[in-house]
Short mmCIF file of C-alpha atoms in Angstrom, two decimals:
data_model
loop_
_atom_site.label_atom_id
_atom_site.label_comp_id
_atom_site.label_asym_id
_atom_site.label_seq_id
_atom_site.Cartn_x
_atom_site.Cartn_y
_atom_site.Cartn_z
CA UNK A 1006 0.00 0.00 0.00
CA UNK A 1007 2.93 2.31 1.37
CA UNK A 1008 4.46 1.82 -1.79
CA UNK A 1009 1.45 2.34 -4.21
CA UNK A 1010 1.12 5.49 -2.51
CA UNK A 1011 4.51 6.56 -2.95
CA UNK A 1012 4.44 6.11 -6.58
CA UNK A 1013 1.06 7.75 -7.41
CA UNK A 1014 2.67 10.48 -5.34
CA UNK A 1015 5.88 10.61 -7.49
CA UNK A 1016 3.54 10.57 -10.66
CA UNK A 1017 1.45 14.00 -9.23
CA UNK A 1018 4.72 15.58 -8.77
CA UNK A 1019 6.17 15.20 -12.30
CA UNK A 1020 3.07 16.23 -13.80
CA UNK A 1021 3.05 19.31 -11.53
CA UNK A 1022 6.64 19.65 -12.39
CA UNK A 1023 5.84 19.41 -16.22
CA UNK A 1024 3.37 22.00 -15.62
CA UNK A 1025 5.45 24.45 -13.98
CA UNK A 1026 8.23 24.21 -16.59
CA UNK A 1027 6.08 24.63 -19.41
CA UNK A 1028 4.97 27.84 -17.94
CA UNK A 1029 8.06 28.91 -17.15
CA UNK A 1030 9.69 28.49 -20.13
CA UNK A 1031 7.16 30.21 -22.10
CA UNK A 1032 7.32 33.37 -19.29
CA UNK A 1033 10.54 33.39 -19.89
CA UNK A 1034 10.77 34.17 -23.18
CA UNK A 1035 8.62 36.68 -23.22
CA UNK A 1036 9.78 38.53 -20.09
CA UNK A 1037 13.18 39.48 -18.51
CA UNK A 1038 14.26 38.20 -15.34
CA UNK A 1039 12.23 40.32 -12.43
CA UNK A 1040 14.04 40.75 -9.07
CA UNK A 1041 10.91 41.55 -7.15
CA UNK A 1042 9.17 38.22 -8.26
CA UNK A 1043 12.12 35.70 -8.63
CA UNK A 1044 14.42 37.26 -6.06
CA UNK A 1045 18.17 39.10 -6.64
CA UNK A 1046 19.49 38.15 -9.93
CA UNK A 1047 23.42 38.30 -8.76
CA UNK A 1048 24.52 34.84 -7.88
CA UNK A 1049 24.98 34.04 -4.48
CA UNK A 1050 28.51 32.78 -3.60
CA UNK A 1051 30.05 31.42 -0.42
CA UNK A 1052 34.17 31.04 0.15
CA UNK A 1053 34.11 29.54 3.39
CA UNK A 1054 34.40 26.64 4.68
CA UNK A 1055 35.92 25.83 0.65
CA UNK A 1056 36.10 27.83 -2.34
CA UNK A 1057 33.62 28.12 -3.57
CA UNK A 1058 30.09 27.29 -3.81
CA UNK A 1059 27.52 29.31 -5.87
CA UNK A 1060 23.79 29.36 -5.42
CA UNK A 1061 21.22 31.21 -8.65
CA UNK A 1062 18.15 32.29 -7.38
CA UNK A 1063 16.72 32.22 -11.13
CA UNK A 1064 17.01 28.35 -11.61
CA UNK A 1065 15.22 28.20 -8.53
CA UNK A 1066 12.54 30.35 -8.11
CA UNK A 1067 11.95 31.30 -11.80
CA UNK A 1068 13.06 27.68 -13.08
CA UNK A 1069 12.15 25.22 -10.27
CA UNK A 1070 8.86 27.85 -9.52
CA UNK A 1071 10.18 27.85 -5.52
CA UNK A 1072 8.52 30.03 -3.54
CA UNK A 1073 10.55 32.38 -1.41
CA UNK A 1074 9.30 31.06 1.82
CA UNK A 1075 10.96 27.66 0.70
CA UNK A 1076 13.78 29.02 1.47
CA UNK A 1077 13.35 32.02 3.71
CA UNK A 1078 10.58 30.06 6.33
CA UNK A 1079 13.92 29.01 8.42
CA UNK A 1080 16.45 27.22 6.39
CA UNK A 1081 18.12 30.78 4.81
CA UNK A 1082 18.30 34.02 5.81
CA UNK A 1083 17.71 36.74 3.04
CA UNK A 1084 21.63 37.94 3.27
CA UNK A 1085 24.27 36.95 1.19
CA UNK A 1086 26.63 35.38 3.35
CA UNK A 1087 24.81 34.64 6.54
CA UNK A 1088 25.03 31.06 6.62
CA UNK A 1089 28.59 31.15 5.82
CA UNK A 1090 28.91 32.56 9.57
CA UNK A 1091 28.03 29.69 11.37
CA UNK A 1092 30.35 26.85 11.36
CA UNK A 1093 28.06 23.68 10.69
CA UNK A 1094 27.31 25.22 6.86
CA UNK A 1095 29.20 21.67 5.75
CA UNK A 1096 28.37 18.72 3.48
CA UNK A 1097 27.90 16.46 7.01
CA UNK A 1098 24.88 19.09 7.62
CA UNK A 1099 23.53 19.35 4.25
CA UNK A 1100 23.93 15.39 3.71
CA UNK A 1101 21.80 15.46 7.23
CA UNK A 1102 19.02 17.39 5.66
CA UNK A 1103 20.23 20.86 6.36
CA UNK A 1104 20.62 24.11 4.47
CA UNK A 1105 20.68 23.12 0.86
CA UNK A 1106 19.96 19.30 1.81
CA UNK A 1107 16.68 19.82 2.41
CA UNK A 1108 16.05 19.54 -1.00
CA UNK A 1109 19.46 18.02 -2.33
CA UNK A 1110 18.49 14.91 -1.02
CA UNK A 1111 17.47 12.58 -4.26
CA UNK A 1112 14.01 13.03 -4.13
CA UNK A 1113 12.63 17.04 -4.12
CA UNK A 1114 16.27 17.87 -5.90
CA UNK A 1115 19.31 15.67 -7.12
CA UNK A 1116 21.09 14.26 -4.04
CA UNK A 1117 24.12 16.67 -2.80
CA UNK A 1118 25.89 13.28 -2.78
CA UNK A 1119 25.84 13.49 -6.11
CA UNK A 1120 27.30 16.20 -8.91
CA UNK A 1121 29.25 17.68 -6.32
CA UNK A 1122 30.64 20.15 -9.38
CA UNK A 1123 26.66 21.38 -9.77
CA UNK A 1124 27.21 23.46 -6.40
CA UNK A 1125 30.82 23.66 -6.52
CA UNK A 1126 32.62 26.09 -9.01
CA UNK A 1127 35.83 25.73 -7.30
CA UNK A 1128 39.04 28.50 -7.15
CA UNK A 1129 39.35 28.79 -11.13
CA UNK A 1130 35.32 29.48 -11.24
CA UNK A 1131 35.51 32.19 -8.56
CA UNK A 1132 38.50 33.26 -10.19
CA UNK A 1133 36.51 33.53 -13.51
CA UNK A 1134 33.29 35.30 -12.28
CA UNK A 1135 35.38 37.74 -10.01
CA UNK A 1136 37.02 38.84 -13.03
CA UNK A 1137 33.43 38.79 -15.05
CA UNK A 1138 32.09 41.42 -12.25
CA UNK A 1139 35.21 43.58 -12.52
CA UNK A 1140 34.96 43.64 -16.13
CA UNK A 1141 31.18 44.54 -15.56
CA UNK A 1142 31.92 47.36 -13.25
CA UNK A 1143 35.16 48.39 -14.50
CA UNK A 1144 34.80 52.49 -15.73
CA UNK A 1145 33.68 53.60 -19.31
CA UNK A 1146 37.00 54.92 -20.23
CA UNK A 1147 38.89 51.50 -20.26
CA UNK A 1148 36.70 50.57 -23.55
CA UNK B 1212 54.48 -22.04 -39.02
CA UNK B 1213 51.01 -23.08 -37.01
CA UNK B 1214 50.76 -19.43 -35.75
CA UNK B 1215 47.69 -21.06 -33.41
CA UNK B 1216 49.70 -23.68 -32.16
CA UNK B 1217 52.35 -21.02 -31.38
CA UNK B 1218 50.17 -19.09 -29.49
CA UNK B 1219 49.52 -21.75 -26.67
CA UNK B 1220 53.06 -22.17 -26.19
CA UNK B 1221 54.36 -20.47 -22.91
CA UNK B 1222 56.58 -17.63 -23.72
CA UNK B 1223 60.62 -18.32 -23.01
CA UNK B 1224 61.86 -16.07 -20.94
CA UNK B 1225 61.15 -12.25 -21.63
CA UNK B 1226 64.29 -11.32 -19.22
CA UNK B 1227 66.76 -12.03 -21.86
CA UNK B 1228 65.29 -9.10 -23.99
CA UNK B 1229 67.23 -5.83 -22.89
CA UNK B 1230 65.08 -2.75 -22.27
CA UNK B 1231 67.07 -1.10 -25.40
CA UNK B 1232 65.56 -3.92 -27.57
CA UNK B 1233 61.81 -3.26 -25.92
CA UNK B 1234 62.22 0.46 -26.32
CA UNK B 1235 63.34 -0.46 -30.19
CA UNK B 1236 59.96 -1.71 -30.28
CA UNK B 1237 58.03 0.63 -28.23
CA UNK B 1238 58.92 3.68 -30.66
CA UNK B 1239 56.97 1.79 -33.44
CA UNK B 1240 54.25 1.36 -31.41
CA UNK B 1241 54.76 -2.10 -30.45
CA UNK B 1242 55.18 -4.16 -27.32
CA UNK B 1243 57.05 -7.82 -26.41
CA UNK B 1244 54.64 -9.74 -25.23
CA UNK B 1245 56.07 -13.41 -26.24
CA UNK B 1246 59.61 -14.69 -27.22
CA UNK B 1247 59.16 -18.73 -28.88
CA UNK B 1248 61.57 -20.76 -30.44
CA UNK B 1249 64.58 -19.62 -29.16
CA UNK B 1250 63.98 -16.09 -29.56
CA UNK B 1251 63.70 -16.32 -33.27
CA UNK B 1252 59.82 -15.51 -33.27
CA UNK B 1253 58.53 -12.54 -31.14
CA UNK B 1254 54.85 -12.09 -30.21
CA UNK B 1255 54.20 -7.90 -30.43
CA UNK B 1256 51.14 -6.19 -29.73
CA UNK B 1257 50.36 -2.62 -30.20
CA UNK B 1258 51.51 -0.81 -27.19
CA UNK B 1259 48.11 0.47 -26.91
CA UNK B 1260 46.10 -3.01 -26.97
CA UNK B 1261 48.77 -4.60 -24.86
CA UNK B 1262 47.91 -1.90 -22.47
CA UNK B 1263 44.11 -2.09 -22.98
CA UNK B 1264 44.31 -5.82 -22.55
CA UNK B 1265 45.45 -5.74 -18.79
CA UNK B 1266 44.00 -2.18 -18.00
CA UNK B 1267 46.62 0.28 -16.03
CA UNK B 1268 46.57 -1.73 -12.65
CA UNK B 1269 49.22 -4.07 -12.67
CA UNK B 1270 48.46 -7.52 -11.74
CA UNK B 1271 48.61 -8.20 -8.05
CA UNK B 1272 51.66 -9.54 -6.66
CA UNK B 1273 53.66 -7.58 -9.73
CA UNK B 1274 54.49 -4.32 -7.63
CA UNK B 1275 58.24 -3.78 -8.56
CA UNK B 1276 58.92 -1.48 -5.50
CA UNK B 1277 57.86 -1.51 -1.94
CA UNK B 1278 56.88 0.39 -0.52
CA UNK B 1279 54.96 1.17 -3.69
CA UNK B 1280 53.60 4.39 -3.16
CA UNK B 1281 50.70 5.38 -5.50
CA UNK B 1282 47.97 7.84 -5.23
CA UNK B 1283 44.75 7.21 -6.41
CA UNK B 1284 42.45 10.02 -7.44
CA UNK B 1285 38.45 9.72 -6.84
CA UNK B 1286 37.93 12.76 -9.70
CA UNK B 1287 34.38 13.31 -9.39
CA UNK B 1288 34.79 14.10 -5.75
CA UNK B 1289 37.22 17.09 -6.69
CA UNK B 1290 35.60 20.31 -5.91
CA UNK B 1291 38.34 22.35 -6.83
CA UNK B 1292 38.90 24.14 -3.69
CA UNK B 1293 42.35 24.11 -3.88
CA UNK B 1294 43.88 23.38 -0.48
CA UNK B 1295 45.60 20.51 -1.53
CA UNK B 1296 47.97 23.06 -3.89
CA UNK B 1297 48.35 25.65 -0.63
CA UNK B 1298 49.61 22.76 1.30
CA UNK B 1299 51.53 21.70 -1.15
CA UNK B 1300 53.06 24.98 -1.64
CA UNK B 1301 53.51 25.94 1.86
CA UNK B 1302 55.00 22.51 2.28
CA UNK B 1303 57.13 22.01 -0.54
CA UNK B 1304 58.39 25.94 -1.17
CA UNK B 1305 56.92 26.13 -4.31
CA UNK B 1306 57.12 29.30 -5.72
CA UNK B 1307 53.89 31.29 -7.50
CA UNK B 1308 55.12 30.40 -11.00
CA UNK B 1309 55.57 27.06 -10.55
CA UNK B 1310 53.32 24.09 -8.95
CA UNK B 1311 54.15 20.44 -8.15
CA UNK B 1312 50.53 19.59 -8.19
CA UNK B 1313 47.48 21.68 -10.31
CA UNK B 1314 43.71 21.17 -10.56
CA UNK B 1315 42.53 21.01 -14.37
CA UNK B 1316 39.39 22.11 -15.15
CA UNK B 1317 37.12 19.85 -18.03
CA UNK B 1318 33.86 20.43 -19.36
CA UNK B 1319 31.57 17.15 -20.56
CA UNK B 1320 28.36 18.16 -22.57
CA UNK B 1321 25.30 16.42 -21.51
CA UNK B 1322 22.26 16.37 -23.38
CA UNK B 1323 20.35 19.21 -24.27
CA UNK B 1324 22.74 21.97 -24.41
CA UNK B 1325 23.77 21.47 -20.57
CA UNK B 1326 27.04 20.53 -19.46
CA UNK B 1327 28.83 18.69 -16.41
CA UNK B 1328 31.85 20.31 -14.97
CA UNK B 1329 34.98 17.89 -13.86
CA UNK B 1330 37.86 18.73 -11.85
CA UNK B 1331 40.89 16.85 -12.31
CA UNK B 1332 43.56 17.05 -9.62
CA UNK B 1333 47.00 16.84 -11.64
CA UNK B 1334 50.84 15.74 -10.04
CA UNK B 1335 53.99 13.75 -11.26
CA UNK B 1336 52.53 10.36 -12.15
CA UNK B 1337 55.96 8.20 -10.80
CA UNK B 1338 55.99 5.94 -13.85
CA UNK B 1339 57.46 2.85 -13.80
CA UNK B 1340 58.91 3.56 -16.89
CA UNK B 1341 59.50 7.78 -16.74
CA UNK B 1342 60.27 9.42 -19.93
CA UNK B 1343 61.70 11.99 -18.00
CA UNK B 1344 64.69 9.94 -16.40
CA UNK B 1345 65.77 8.27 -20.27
CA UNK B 1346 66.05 11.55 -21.39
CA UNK B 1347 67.49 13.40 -18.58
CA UNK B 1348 71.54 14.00 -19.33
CA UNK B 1349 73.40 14.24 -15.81
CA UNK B 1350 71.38 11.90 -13.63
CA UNK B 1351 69.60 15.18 -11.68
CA UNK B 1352 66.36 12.70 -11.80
CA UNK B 1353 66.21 9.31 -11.18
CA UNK B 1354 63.74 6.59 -10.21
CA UNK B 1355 64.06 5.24 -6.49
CA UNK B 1356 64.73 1.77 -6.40
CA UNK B 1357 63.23 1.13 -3.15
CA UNK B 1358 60.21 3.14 -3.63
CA UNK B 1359 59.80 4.11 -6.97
CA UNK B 1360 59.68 7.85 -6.35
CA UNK B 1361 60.66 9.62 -9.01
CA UNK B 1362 63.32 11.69 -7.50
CA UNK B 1363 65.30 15.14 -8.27
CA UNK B 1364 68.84 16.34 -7.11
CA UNK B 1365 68.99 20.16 -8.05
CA UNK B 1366 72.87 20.14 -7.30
CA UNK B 1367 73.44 17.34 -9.86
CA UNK B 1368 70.56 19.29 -12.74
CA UNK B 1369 72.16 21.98 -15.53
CA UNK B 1370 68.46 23.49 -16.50
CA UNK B 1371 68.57 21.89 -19.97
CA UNK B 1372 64.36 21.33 -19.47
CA UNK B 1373 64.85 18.27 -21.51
CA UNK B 1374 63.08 16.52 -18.47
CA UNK B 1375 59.97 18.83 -19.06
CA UNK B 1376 59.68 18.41 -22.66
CA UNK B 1377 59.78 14.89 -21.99
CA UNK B 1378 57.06 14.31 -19.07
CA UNK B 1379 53.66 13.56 -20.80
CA UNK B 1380 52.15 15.00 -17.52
CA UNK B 1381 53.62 18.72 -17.79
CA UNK B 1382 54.29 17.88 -14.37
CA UNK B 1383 57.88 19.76 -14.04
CA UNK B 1384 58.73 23.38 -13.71
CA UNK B 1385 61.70 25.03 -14.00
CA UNK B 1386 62.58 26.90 -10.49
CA UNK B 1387 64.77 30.20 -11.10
CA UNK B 1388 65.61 30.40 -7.50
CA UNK B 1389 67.25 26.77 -7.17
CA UNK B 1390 68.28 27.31 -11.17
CA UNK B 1391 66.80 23.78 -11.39
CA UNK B 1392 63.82 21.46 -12.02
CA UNK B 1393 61.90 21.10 -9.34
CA UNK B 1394 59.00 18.12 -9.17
CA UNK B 1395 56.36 16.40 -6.60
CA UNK B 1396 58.40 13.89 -4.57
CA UNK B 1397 55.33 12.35 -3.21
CA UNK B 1398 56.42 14.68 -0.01
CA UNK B 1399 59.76 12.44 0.18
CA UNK B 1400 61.68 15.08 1.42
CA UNK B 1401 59.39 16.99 3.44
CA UNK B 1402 57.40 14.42 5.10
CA UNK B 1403 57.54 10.67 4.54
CA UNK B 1404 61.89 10.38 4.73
CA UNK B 1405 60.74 12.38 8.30
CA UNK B 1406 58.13 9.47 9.18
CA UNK B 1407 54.43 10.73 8.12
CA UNK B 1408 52.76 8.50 6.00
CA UNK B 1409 50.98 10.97 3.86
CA UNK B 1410 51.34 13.53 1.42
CA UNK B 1411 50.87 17.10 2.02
CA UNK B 1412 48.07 17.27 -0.41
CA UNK B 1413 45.97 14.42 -0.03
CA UNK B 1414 46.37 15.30 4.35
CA UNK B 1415 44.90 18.89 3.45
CA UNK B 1416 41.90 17.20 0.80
CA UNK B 1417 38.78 18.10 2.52
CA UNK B 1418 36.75 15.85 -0.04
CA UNK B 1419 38.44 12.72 0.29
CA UNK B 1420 40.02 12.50 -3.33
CA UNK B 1421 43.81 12.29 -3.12
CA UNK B 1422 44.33 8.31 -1.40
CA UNK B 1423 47.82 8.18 -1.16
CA UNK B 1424 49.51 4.55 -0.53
CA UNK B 1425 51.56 1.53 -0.65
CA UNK B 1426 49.82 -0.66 -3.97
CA UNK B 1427 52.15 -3.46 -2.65
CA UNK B 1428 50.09 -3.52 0.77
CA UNK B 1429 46.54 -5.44 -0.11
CA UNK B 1430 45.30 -3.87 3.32
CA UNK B 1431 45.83 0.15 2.14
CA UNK B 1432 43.51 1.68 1.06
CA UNK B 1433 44.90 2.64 -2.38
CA UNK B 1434 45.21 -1.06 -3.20
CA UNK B 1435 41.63 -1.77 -2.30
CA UNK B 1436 40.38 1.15 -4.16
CA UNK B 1437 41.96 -0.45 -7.17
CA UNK B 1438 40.66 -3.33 -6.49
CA UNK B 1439 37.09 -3.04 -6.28
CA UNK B 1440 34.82 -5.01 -7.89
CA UNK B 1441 32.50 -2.95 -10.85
CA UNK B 1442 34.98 -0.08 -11.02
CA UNK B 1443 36.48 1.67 -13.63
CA UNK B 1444 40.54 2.72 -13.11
CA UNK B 1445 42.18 4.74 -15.88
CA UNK B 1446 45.10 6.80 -16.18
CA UNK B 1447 46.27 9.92 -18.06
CA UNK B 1448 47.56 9.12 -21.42
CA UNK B 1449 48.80 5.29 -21.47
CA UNK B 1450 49.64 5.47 -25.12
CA UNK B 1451 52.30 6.76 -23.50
CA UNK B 1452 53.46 3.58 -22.15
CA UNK B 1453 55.28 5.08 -19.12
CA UNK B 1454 53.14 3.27 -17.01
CA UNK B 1455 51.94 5.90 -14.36
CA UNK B 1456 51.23 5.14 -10.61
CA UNK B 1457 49.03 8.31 -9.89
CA UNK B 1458 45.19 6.42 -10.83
CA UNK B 1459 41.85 7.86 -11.45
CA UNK B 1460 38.48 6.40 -10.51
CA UNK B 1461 35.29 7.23 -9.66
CA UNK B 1462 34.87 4.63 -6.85
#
């Protein structure tokens, strides 16, 4: 029975899932990315404890259609760099269901077990998207 | 000549073939795999197939050192965040310029216009055959006979680089301070001559990737990984032949 359950459960949330893509992906052609609805744009990125980790709110909340309070009901706070403080933000924790292991855990998201390069960009990505922003924000006159 | 007949014959002694014959060989792409007859028929194989045939692990109880110290590289763990090259660094006195040990960065496509990244921790492989020591002029490098390190005397090296051009694994740098080549040393002189049993890097790996070893030891843990049933081992560029002891797996 347990298992009947489970499956017909499984099937519900694909469809959802389908659902939610399709809509997305047509909303997203037609309109640019919107802070206020789909949260900051600017990837999130944590140094400590490793370099580096990077989070997008976009495939998220726009692509995954998360709400905010998924998130920000507890497991996050809504400032970049706030779990980096605390000194059990580690793979142990997140295997255990915490922080981004509440949903990295094979079944709501792919297991954090798993693709450990999804999360991780490592010292040469860092290195690459510190130098994007500085090209970004570098003044007119160097062009 | 009943070349099937031939075939089930056991092979005379391979010993009696000097390693200037094999190499004779190994240029054209070929390796001795069989001597019959007296030595008047030789059984070759493409240096790749012969390779492919065994895969990169040699047989158990065919170690030619011990301690044979291997490291074994679980790539898919790597998450590039670079502590193993600090320590090593810090450790070893490696200059900015220079590194013993590097990360590599790969990209895999996957379907659908997505792609997979894959970091892939790089160091001296310690072949049992090193291109680098054939071709290096003064005896500066040389391969340990106990351990099988490949090992460098800066005193004894003249800075010719021939070494680096010869190292499949770009795994030498030239050091302008020491005016000579400098290399991993699998921590030889920093750590295990001084009694640790680890490297610098694979002791600072938060991840678990570098395993470093004695292969000749069926207990470590480098010989197990390489052992495990349902696994895939490779190594970088074995159409090299040089027959590297730094192994890759996803185990």
């Amino acid at each position: 029975m347990k298992i009947i359950n489970i499956i017909s459960l499984a099937i519900v949330a694909l469809l959802c899932a389908g659902v939610v893509l399709a809509a997305e992906e047509k909303q997203g052609a037609a309109q640019p990315y919107d802070e206020n609805t789909y949260g900051p744009a600017a990837p999130i990125i944590w140094e400590k404890p490793v370099k580096a980790v990077v989070f997008s709110h976009k495939t998220h909340t726009m692509g995954a259609g998360l709400g905010c309070d998924s998130c920000h009901g507890g497991l996050f706070e809504q400032e970049s760099g706030a779990a980096e403080k605390k000194p059990d933000f580690t793979m142990d924790k997140i295997y255990k269901g915490g922080y981004c292991g509440a949903c990295h855990d094979g079944q709501t998201a792919f297991a954090a077990k798993t693709r450990c390069a999804a999360c991780h960009i490592g010292a040469r990505g860092l290195k690459r998207l510190r130098q994007a922003e500085s090209d970004r924000t570098a003044p007119a006159a160097s062009h | 000549m009943d070349i099937g007949k031939l075939q089930r014959l056991p092979s005379e002694d391979l010993s009696a073939i000097t390693s200037r014959e094999r190499r004779k060989f190994l240029r054209l792409g070929l390796t001795i795999t069989g001597l019959y007859l007296g030595g008047t028929v030789l059984s070759l194989v493409s240096a790749r197939r012969a390779e492919a045939a065994g895969g990169p692990v040699p047989a158990t109880g065919q170690y030619p050192y011990n301690p044979h110290y291997t490291m074994v590289l679980r790539e898919a763990r790597c998450v590039d965040c670079e502590r193993c090259k600090e320590a090593c660094k810090t450790t070893n006195h490696v200059p900015d310029y220079g590194y013993r040990t590097t990360i590599l960065e790969r990209r895999r496509d996957l379907a659908e216009g997505t792609y997979e990244t894959i970091f892939m921790p790089v160091l001296c492989n310690h072949c049992n055959r090193p291109p680098c020591v054939r071709v290096c002029p003064t005896t500066a490098t040389w391969k340990d006979k106990k351990t099988g390190i490949v090992m460098m005397k800066p005193s004894r090296c003249i800075g010719c680089k021939t070494c680096m051009t010869a190292c499949p694994y770009n795994a030498r740098y030239f050091q302008e301070e020491k005016r000579a080549i400098d290399k991993c040393d699998f921590c030889w002189q920093a750590r295990l001559s001084k009694g640790e049993t680890t490297t610098a890097c694979a002791a600072a790996c938060p991840a678990d990737v570098r395993i470093f070893g004695n292969l000749a030891d069926p207990k470590s843990r480098v010989y197990q990984l390489l052992h495990t049933p349902d696994t895939i081992v490779w190594v970088l560029r074995p159409e090299v032949g040089a027959l590297p002891n730094v192994f890759y797996t996803n185990a």
